[in-house]
PDB file of C-alpha atoms in Angstrom:
ATOM      1  CA  MET A   1     -54.127 -39.327 -73.727  1.00  0.00           C
ATOM      2  CA  ASP A   2     -52.533 -36.814 -76.324  1.00  0.00           C
ATOM      3  CA  GLU A   3     -53.174 -33.817 -77.684  1.00  0.00           C
ATOM      4  CA  GLU A   4     -55.525 -34.646 -80.654  1.00  0.00           C
ATOM      5  CA  ASP A   5     -57.559 -36.545 -77.772  1.00  0.00           C
ATOM      6  CA  ALA A   6     -57.556 -33.267 -75.533  1.00  0.00           C
ATOM      7  CA  LEU A   7     -59.004 -31.148 -78.458  1.00  0.00           C
ATOM      8  CA  ARG A   8     -61.592 -33.119 -79.200  1.00  0.00           C
ATOM      9  CA  LEU A   9     -62.988 -33.692 -75.764  1.00  0.00           C
ATOM     10  CA  SER A  10     -62.603 -29.997 -74.909  1.00  0.00           C
ATOM     11  CA  ARG A  11     -64.488 -29.357 -78.226  1.00  0.00           C
ATOM     12  CA  GLU A  12     -67.039 -31.976 -76.976  1.00  0.00           C
ATOM     13  CA  ILE A  13     -67.478 -29.713 -73.506  1.00  0.00           C
ATOM     14  CA  ALA A  14     -67.551 -26.442 -74.938  1.00  0.00           C
ATOM     15  CA  GLU A  15     -70.187 -27.621 -77.801  1.00  0.00           C
ATOM     16  CA  ASN A  16     -72.650 -29.075 -75.371  1.00  0.00           C
ATOM     17  CA  VAL A  17     -72.449 -26.664 -72.272  1.00  0.00           C
ATOM     18  CA  ARG A  18     -72.685 -23.437 -74.699  1.00  0.00           C
ATOM     19  CA  LYS A  19     -76.047 -25.433 -76.080  1.00  0.00           C
ATOM     20  CA  ALA A  20     -77.244 -26.131 -72.927  1.00  0.00           C
ATOM     21  CA  LEU A  21     -76.278 -22.175 -71.908  1.00  0.00           C
ATOM     22  CA  SER A  22     -77.926 -20.736 -74.431  1.00  0.00           C
ATOM     23  CA  SER A  23     -81.330 -22.664 -73.911  1.00  0.00           C
ATOM     24  CA  MET A  24     -81.286 -21.330 -70.334  1.00  0.00           C
ATOM     25  CA  PRO A  25     -83.009 -17.396 -69.291  1.00  0.00           C
ATOM     26  CA  LEU A  26     -81.016 -14.808 -67.946  1.00  0.00           C
ATOM     27  CA  SER A  27     -82.937 -15.081 -64.654  1.00  0.00           C
ATOM     28  CA  LYS A  28     -82.482 -19.585 -64.075  1.00  0.00           C
ATOM     29  CA  ARG A  29     -78.782 -19.133 -65.012  1.00  0.00           C
ATOM     30  CA  ARG A  30     -78.351 -16.695 -62.090  1.00  0.00           C
ATOM     31  CA  GLU A  31     -80.282 -18.705 -59.723  1.00  0.00           C
ATOM     32  CA  THR A  32     -78.036 -19.572 -56.237  1.00  0.00           C
ATOM     33  CA  VAL A  33     -78.007 -23.351 -56.390  1.00  0.00           C
ATOM     34  CA  GLY A  34     -75.871 -23.935 -53.707  1.00  0.00           C
ATOM     35  CA  MET A  35     -72.133 -23.301 -52.739  1.00  0.00           C
ATOM     36  CA  GLY A  36     -68.674 -24.129 -54.527  1.00  0.00           C
ATOM     37  CA  GLU A  37     -65.740 -26.001 -53.103  1.00  0.00           C
ATOM     38  CA  ASP A  38     -63.714 -23.389 -53.731  1.00  0.00           C
ATOM     39  CA  GLY A  39     -66.387 -20.988 -51.002  1.00  0.00           C
ATOM     40  CA  THR A  40     -68.385 -19.206 -53.280  1.00  0.00           C
ATOM     41  CA  PRO A  41     -72.036 -19.574 -54.158  1.00  0.00           C
ATOM     42  CA  THR A  42     -73.097 -21.574 -57.278  1.00  0.00           C
ATOM     43  CA  LYS A  43     -74.989 -20.452 -59.437  1.00  0.00           C
ATOM     44  CA  ALA A  44     -77.561 -22.899 -61.879  1.00  0.00           C
ATOM     45  CA  ALA A  45     -75.003 -21.463 -65.367  1.00  0.00           C
ATOM     46  CA  ASP A  46     -72.337 -23.002 -63.176  1.00  0.00           C
ATOM     47  CA  LYS A  47     -73.982 -26.091 -62.302  1.00  0.00           C
ATOM     48  CA  VAL A  48     -75.508 -26.731 -65.683  1.00  0.00           C
ATOM     49  CA  ALA A  49     -71.364 -26.385 -67.274  1.00  0.00           C
ATOM     50  CA  GLU A  50     -69.684 -28.362 -64.795  1.00  0.00           C
ATOM     51  CA  ASP A  51     -72.570 -31.229 -64.226  1.00  0.00           C
ATOM     52  CA  ILE A  52     -71.804 -31.430 -68.010  1.00  0.00           C
ATOM     53  CA  ALA A  53     -67.785 -31.077 -68.709  1.00  0.00           C
ATOM     54  CA  ILE A  54     -67.506 -33.834 -65.882  1.00  0.00           C
ATOM     55  CA  GLU A  55     -69.637 -36.264 -67.531  1.00  0.00           C
ATOM     56  CA  ILE A  56     -67.834 -36.236 -70.629  1.00  0.00           C
ATOM     57  CA  LEU A  57     -64.407 -36.239 -68.654  1.00  0.00           C
ATOM     58  CA  LYS A  58     -64.986 -38.915 -65.846  1.00  0.00           C
ATOM     59  CA  ARG A  59     -64.888 -40.743 -69.707  1.00  0.00           C
ATOM     60  CA  HIS A  60     -61.607 -40.962 -69.548  1.00  0.00           C
ATOM     61  CA  ASP A  61     -58.819 -41.499 -67.026  1.00  0.00           C
ATOM     62  CA  VAL A  62     -58.035 -38.306 -65.288  1.00  0.00           C
ATOM     63  CA  THR A  63     -57.958 -36.250 -61.919  1.00  0.00           C
ATOM     64  CA  ILE A  64     -60.143 -33.069 -61.912  1.00  0.00           C
ATOM     65  CA  VAL A  65     -60.135 -29.633 -60.614  1.00  0.00           C
ATOM     66  CA  THR A  66     -62.701 -27.937 -61.101  1.00  0.00           C
ATOM     67  CA  GLU A  67     -64.442 -24.947 -59.230  1.00  0.00           C
ATOM     68  CA  GLU A  68     -67.635 -26.290 -57.831  1.00  0.00           C
ATOM     69  CA  SER A  69     -66.726 -29.487 -57.292  1.00  0.00           C
ATOM     70  CA  GLY A  70     -63.218 -29.990 -55.739  1.00  0.00           C
ATOM     71  CA  VAL A  71     -60.892 -32.816 -56.983  1.00  0.00           C
ATOM     72  CA  VAL A  72     -63.020 -35.685 -58.934  1.00  0.00           C
ATOM     73  CA  GLY A  73     -61.432 -38.447 -60.164  1.00  0.00           C
ATOM     74  CA  GLU A  74     -57.842 -40.576 -59.550  1.00  0.00           C
ATOM     75  CA  GLY A  75     -56.559 -40.399 -63.410  1.00  0.00           C
ATOM     76  CA  ASP A  76     -53.167 -39.763 -64.151  1.00  0.00           C
ATOM     77  CA  ILE A  77     -54.162 -37.009 -66.260  1.00  0.00           C
ATOM     78  CA  PHE A  78     -54.867 -33.654 -64.354  1.00  0.00           C
ATOM     79  CA  VAL A  79     -57.118 -31.330 -65.925  1.00  0.00           C
ATOM     80  CA  ALA A  80     -57.834 -27.964 -64.536  1.00  0.00           C
ATOM     81  CA  LEU A  81     -61.361 -26.859 -65.762  1.00  0.00           C
ATOM     82  CA  ASP A  82     -63.277 -24.338 -65.327  1.00  0.00           C
ATOM     83  CA  PRO A  83     -66.778 -25.170 -66.904  1.00  0.00           C
ATOM     84  CA  LEU A  84     -67.880 -21.092 -66.518  1.00  0.00           C
ATOM     85  CA  ASP A  85     -65.477 -18.596 -66.237  1.00  0.00           C
ATOM     86  CA  GLY A  86     -66.729 -15.395 -65.778  1.00  0.00           C
ATOM     87  CA  THR A  87     -69.963 -16.119 -64.421  1.00  0.00           C
ATOM     88  CA  PHE A  88     -71.006 -12.783 -64.063  1.00  0.00           C
ATOM     89  CA  ASN A  89     -71.283 -11.686 -66.871  1.00  0.00           C
ATOM     90  CA  ALA A  90     -72.985 -15.634 -68.815  1.00  0.00           C
ATOM     91  CA  THR A  91     -76.137 -14.433 -65.933  1.00  0.00           C
ATOM     92  CA  ARG A  92     -75.895 -10.291 -66.642  1.00  0.00           C
ATOM     93  CA  GLY A  93     -76.119 -11.905 -70.860  1.00  0.00           C
ATOM     94  CA  ILE A  94     -72.309  -9.647 -71.514  1.00  0.00           C
ATOM     95  CA  PRO A  95     -70.780 -11.750 -74.095  1.00  0.00           C
ATOM     96  CA  ILE A  96     -67.511 -12.248 -72.284  1.00  0.00           C
ATOM     97  CA  TYR A  97     -67.657 -16.037 -70.854  1.00  0.00           C
ATOM     98  CA  SER A  98     -65.577 -19.334 -70.966  1.00  0.00           C
ATOM     99  CA  VAL A  99     -65.128 -22.746 -70.360  1.00  0.00           C
ATOM    100  CA  SER A 100     -61.108 -22.922 -69.874  1.00  0.00           C
ATOM    101  CA  LEU A 101     -59.277 -26.616 -69.224  1.00  0.00           C
ATOM    102  CA  CYS A 102     -55.584 -27.018 -68.998  1.00  0.00           C
ATOM    103  CA  PHE A 103     -54.639 -30.692 -69.496  1.00  0.00           C
ATOM    104  CA  SER A 104     -50.981 -32.414 -67.535  1.00  0.00           C
ATOM    105  CA  ASN A 105     -49.471 -34.788 -67.190  1.00  0.00           C
ATOM    106  CA  SER A 106     -49.301 -34.388 -63.253  1.00  0.00           C
ATOM    107  CA  ASP A 107     -50.127 -31.692 -61.017  1.00  0.00           C
ATOM    108  CA  LYS A 108     -48.188 -28.991 -61.912  1.00  0.00           C
ATOM    109  CA  LEU A 109     -48.381 -26.722 -64.475  1.00  0.00           C
ATOM    110  CA  LYS A 110     -45.002 -26.779 -65.764  1.00  0.00           C
ATOM    111  CA  ASP A 111     -46.383 -30.958 -67.105  1.00  0.00           C
ATOM    112  CA  ALA A 112     -49.195 -29.501 -68.855  1.00  0.00           C
ATOM    113  CA  PHE A 113     -49.582 -30.453 -72.638  1.00  0.00           C
ATOM    114  CA  PHE A 114     -52.708 -28.714 -73.618  1.00  0.00           C
ATOM    115  CA  GLY A 115     -54.542 -25.603 -73.317  1.00  0.00           C
ATOM    116  CA  TYR A 116     -58.080 -24.698 -74.526  1.00  0.00           C
ATOM    117  CA  VAL A 117     -60.627 -21.789 -73.835  1.00  0.00           C
ATOM    118  CA  CYS A 118     -63.714 -20.880 -75.867  1.00  0.00           C
ATOM    119  CA  ASN A 119     -65.468 -17.867 -75.323  1.00  0.00           C
ATOM    120  CA  LEU A 120     -69.348 -19.567 -75.040  1.00  0.00           C
ATOM    121  CA  ALA A 121     -70.839 -16.265 -75.987  1.00  0.00           C
ATOM    122  CA  THR A 122     -69.237 -15.868 -79.490  1.00  0.00           C
ATOM    123  CA  GLY A 123     -67.389 -19.039 -80.206  1.00  0.00           C
ATOM    124  CA  ASP A 124     -64.301 -17.619 -80.765  1.00  0.00           C
ATOM    125  CA  GLU A 125     -62.217 -21.264 -79.874  1.00  0.00           C
ATOM    126  CA  TYR A 126     -58.462 -20.794 -78.694  1.00  0.00           C
ATOM    127  CA  TYR A 127     -56.237 -23.617 -77.824  1.00  0.00           C
ATOM    128  CA  ALA A 128     -52.304 -24.637 -77.747  1.00  0.00           C
ATOM    129  CA  ASP A 129     -50.488 -27.291 -78.098  1.00  0.00           C
ATOM    130  CA  SER A 130     -47.106 -28.403 -79.162  1.00  0.00           C
ATOM    131  CA  THR A 131     -46.155 -26.215 -82.129  1.00  0.00           C
ATOM    132  CA  GLY A 132     -48.157 -23.340 -81.054  1.00  0.00           C
ATOM    133  CA  ALA A 133     -51.175 -20.901 -79.709  1.00  0.00           C
ATOM    134  CA  TYR A 134     -54.178 -20.699 -81.689  1.00  0.00           C
ATOM    135  CA  ARG A 135     -57.675 -18.591 -82.522  1.00  0.00           C
ATOM    136  CA  ASN A 136     -60.049 -20.406 -84.812  1.00  0.00           C
ATOM    137  CA  GLY A 137     -57.575 -22.643 -86.173  1.00  0.00           C
ATOM    138  CA  GLU A 138     -55.569 -19.642 -86.832  1.00  0.00           C
ATOM    139  CA  LYS A 139     -52.167 -19.334 -85.261  1.00  0.00           C
ATOM    140  CA  ILE A 140     -51.186 -16.585 -82.722  1.00  0.00           C
ATOM    141  CA  GLY A 141     -48.443 -14.275 -80.661  1.00  0.00           C
ATOM    142  CA  VAL A 142     -48.724 -11.709 -78.174  1.00  0.00           C
ATOM    143  CA  SER A 143     -47.857  -8.224 -79.086  1.00  0.00           C
ATOM    144  CA  LYS A 144     -45.013  -6.487 -79.223  1.00  0.00           C
ATOM    145  CA  GLU A 145     -45.280  -3.302 -77.766  1.00  0.00           C
ATOM    146  CA  ARG A 146     -42.583  -2.269 -75.774  1.00  0.00           C
ATOM    147  CA  SER A 147     -43.550   0.678 -73.667  1.00  0.00           C
ATOM    148  CA  LEU A 148     -45.748   1.047 -71.489  1.00  0.00           C
ATOM    149  CA  TYR A 149     -47.911   3.332 -72.675  1.00  0.00           C
ATOM    150  CA  CYS A 150     -49.724   0.331 -74.124  1.00  0.00           C
ATOM    151  CA  ASN A 151     -53.613  -0.786 -73.426  1.00  0.00           C
ATOM    152  CA  ALA A 152     -53.202  -3.520 -70.394  1.00  0.00           C
ATOM    153  CA  ILE A 153     -55.874  -5.828 -69.021  1.00  0.00           C
ATOM    154  CA  ILE A 154     -54.769  -4.949 -65.339  1.00  0.00           C
ATOM    155  CA  TYR A 155     -56.987  -6.170 -61.481  1.00  0.00           C
ATOM    156  CA  TYR A 156     -57.103  -3.581 -60.007  1.00  0.00           C
ATOM    157  CA  PRO A 157     -55.517  -0.868 -60.402  1.00  0.00           C
ATOM    158  CA  ASP A 158     -54.698   1.112 -57.431  1.00  0.00           C
ATOM    159  CA  LYS A 159     -52.600   3.476 -58.937  1.00  0.00           C
ATOM    160  CA  LYS A 160     -51.744   6.320 -61.704  1.00  0.00           C
ATOM    161  CA  TYR A 161     -50.206   3.719 -64.705  1.00  0.00           C
ATOM    162  CA  PRO A 162     -48.904   5.157 -67.651  1.00  0.00           C
ATOM    163  CA  PHE A 163     -50.838   2.505 -69.545  1.00  0.00           C
ATOM    164  CA  ARG A 164     -52.906   3.592 -72.120  1.00  0.00           C
ATOM    165  CA  ARG A 165     -56.562   1.622 -71.640  1.00  0.00           C
ATOM    166  CA  MET A 166     -56.661  -0.440 -69.086  1.00  0.00           C
ATOM    167  CA  ARG A 167     -59.815  -2.838 -69.343  1.00  0.00           C
ATOM    168  CA  ILE A 168     -61.022  -5.594 -67.506  1.00  0.00           C
ATOM    169  CA  PHE A 169     -63.674  -8.276 -68.678  1.00  0.00           C
ATOM    170  CA  GLY A 170     -64.234 -10.256 -65.908  1.00  0.00           C
ATOM    171  CA  SER A 171     -62.920 -13.849 -67.437  1.00  0.00           C
ATOM    172  CA  ALA A 172     -59.242 -14.366 -66.815  1.00  0.00           C
ATOM    173  CA  ALA A 173     -58.929 -17.340 -69.403  1.00  0.00           C
ATOM    174  CA  THR A 174     -60.442 -15.057 -71.963  1.00  0.00           C
ATOM    175  CA  GLU A 175     -58.423 -12.188 -71.496  1.00  0.00           C
ATOM    176  CA  LEU A 176     -55.221 -14.433 -71.235  1.00  0.00           C
ATOM    177  CA  CYS A 177     -56.041 -15.016 -74.644  1.00  0.00           C
ATOM    178  CA  PHE A 178     -56.487 -11.614 -75.398  1.00  0.00           C
ATOM    179  CA  PHE A 179     -53.472 -11.238 -74.692  1.00  0.00           C
ATOM    180  CA  ALA A 180     -52.102 -13.654 -76.236  1.00  0.00           C
ATOM    181  CA  ASP A 181     -53.418 -13.646 -79.532  1.00  0.00           C
ATOM    182  CA  GLY A 182     -52.163  -9.320 -79.277  1.00  0.00           C
ATOM    183  CA  SER A 183     -55.603  -7.290 -78.826  1.00  0.00           C
ATOM    184  CA  PHE A 184     -54.178  -6.408 -75.360  1.00  0.00           C
ATOM    185  CA  ASP A 185     -50.470  -5.848 -74.666  1.00  0.00           C
ATOM    186  CA  CYS A 186     -50.063  -7.335 -71.018  1.00  0.00           C
ATOM    187  CA  PHE A 187     -52.534  -8.780 -68.371  1.00  0.00           C
ATOM    188  CA  ILE A 188     -52.012  -8.274 -64.617  1.00  0.00           C
ATOM    189  CA  ASP A 189     -53.529  -9.568 -61.401  1.00  0.00           C
ATOM    190  CA  ILE A 190     -51.638  -9.022 -58.681  1.00  0.00           C
ATOM    191  CA  ARG A 191     -54.274  -8.954 -55.820  1.00  0.00           C
ATOM    192  CA  GLN A 192     -53.404  -9.292 -52.124  1.00  0.00           C
ATOM    193  CA  ASN A 193     -53.141 -12.644 -51.226  1.00  0.00           C
ATOM    194  CA  GLY A 194     -53.856 -13.915 -55.181  1.00  0.00           C
ATOM    195  CA  MET A 195     -57.712 -14.036 -56.420  1.00  0.00           C
ATOM    196  CA  LEU A 196     -57.174 -16.181 -59.264  1.00  0.00           C
ATOM    197  CA  ARG A 197     -57.246 -19.895 -58.643  1.00  0.00           C
ATOM    198  CA  ILE A 198     -55.528 -23.009 -61.055  1.00  0.00           C
ATOM    199  CA  TYR A 199     -58.849 -23.416 -62.716  1.00  0.00           C
ATOM    200  CA  ASP A 200     -58.956 -20.241 -63.263  1.00  0.00           C
ATOM    201  CA  ALA A 201     -55.955 -19.343 -65.250  1.00  0.00           C
ATOM    202  CA  ALA A 202     -53.976 -22.628 -66.015  1.00  0.00           C
ATOM    203  CA  ALA A 203     -55.322 -23.242 -69.870  1.00  0.00           C
ATOM    204  CA  GLY A 204     -55.021 -19.437 -70.044  1.00  0.00           C
ATOM    205  CA  ILE A 205     -51.675 -19.572 -69.280  1.00  0.00           C
ATOM    206  CA  PHE A 206     -50.110 -22.670 -71.107  1.00  0.00           C
ATOM    207  CA  ILE A 207     -52.049 -20.559 -74.583  1.00  0.00           C
ATOM    208  CA  ALA A 208     -50.154 -17.191 -73.757  1.00  0.00           C
ATOM    209  CA  GLU A 209     -47.087 -18.807 -72.798  1.00  0.00           C
ATOM    210  CA  LYS A 210     -47.316 -20.681 -76.235  1.00  0.00           C
ATOM    211  CA  ALA A 211     -47.753 -17.774 -78.036  1.00  0.00           C
ATOM    212  CA  GLY A 212     -44.463 -16.541 -77.220  1.00  0.00           C
ATOM    213  CA  GLY A 213     -45.378 -14.397 -73.978  1.00  0.00           C
ATOM    214  CA  ARG A 214     -43.799 -14.122 -70.843  1.00  0.00           C
ATOM    215  CA  VAL A 215     -46.006 -15.479 -67.616  1.00  0.00           C
ATOM    216  CA  THR A 216     -44.808 -14.683 -63.941  1.00  0.00           C
ATOM    217  CA  ASP A 217     -45.977 -14.099 -61.121  1.00  0.00           C
ATOM    218  CA  ASP A 218     -45.483 -10.631 -60.069  1.00  0.00           C
ATOM    219  CA  LYS A 219     -42.083 -11.312 -58.410  1.00  0.00           C
ATOM    220  CA  GLY A 220     -40.965 -12.090 -61.746  1.00  0.00           C
ATOM    221  CA  ARG A 221     -41.051 -16.014 -60.901  1.00  0.00           C
ATOM    222  CA  ASP A 222     -41.619 -18.509 -63.276  1.00  0.00           C
ATOM    223  CA  LEU A 223     -45.637 -20.039 -62.684  1.00  0.00           C
ATOM    224  CA  GLY A 224     -44.568 -23.878 -63.530  1.00  0.00           C
ATOM    225  CA  ASN A 225     -44.624 -24.944 -60.322  1.00  0.00           C
ATOM    226  CA  LYS A 226     -47.860 -24.324 -59.388  1.00  0.00           C
ATOM    227  CA  LYS A 227     -50.009 -27.383 -58.269  1.00  0.00           C
ATOM    228  CA  PHE A 228     -53.698 -28.724 -59.983  1.00  0.00           C
ATOM    229  CA  ASP A 229     -55.131 -28.409 -56.215  1.00  0.00           C
ATOM    230  CA  MET A 230     -57.923 -26.239 -54.880  1.00  0.00           C
ATOM    231  CA  GLN A 231     -55.530 -24.163 -52.315  1.00  0.00           C
ATOM    232  CA  GLU A 232     -53.342 -22.954 -55.129  1.00  0.00           C
ATOM    233  CA  ARG A 233     -53.255 -19.436 -55.482  1.00  0.00           C
ATOM    234  CA  LEU A 234     -51.858 -16.976 -58.518  1.00  0.00           C
ATOM    235  CA  ASN A 235     -51.093 -13.038 -59.301  1.00  0.00           C
ATOM    236  CA  ILE A 236     -49.964 -12.968 -62.556  1.00  0.00           C
ATOM    237  CA  VAL A 237     -48.069 -10.522 -64.909  1.00  0.00           C
ATOM    238  CA  ALA A 238     -47.806 -11.894 -67.961  1.00  0.00           C
ATOM    239  CA  ALA A 239     -46.043  -9.607 -71.082  1.00  0.00           C
ATOM    240  CA  ASN A 240     -43.516 -10.120 -74.137  1.00  0.00           C
ATOM    241  CA  GLU A 241     -40.363 -10.262 -72.758  1.00  0.00           C
ATOM    242  CA  GLU A 242     -39.085  -6.794 -72.618  1.00  0.00           C
ATOM    243  CA  LEU A 243     -42.775  -4.855 -71.954  1.00  0.00           C
ATOM    244  CA  HIS A 244     -42.293  -7.932 -68.339  1.00  0.00           C
ATOM    245  CA  LYS A 245     -38.927  -6.511 -67.478  1.00  0.00           C
ATOM    246  CA  LYS A 246     -40.835  -2.992 -67.456  1.00  0.00           C
ATOM    247  CA  LEU A 247     -43.402  -4.032 -66.029  1.00  0.00           C
ATOM    248  CA  LEU A 248     -42.010  -5.548 -62.991  1.00  0.00           C
ATOM    249  CA  GLU A 249     -40.257  -2.430 -62.185  1.00  0.00           C
ATOM    250  CA  LEU A 250     -43.092  -0.453 -62.504  1.00  0.00           C
ATOM    251  CA  ILE A 251     -45.921  -2.596 -59.645  1.00  0.00           C
ATOM    252  CA  LYS A 252     -43.093  -2.776 -57.421  1.00  0.00           C
TER     253      LYS A 252
END
């Protein structure tokens, strides 16, 4: 599988998931239908989205790591899949929820070769490959803001920070893309014990890095050795190179 295959598959999944969700009333989307492999309740919207994505991906020789079903398949290509990142938003009609896929040649993030995020509510498409990062087909790059008086997405501020604005949107995949395209100057999630799982963030991390961002944990350590498995947890600090250094000092 190459980058073109991954893009084609991702678009097919996004189109079919978007169609399915658009036909579901909000009351139906929010029905609890089971418990996911990650230990959180599975909503009907999650189940529909994942079933569609897995059906398409299983036509290929891949290993899928996904929120509701856990690990599916035994292929050489690993796919970190979040078929519906931002379930709360999707079940309330808040237009920030995405399908997220990251393709890797191994079970580690450092071997990723393609990342894809599509905001299912708006149709905005982000992806990254060996040539860079794109939003709706146009190349993107991270903000060049150097000051801590910046626009930040941060989970969750537990002290006073010097940021100009602080926002939380409830979809890490989408939010990392908001950072990647320069809409926000940084993305920070330093919750204790790490609340993000690999499928939440792998595609967004890959896109952000290809857009010129520096993405590490809260100690400044590279995330490349993070594994595509259900136990992996992440803290993330993402910004341009200069701002990133200041953020690490700030959150010590």
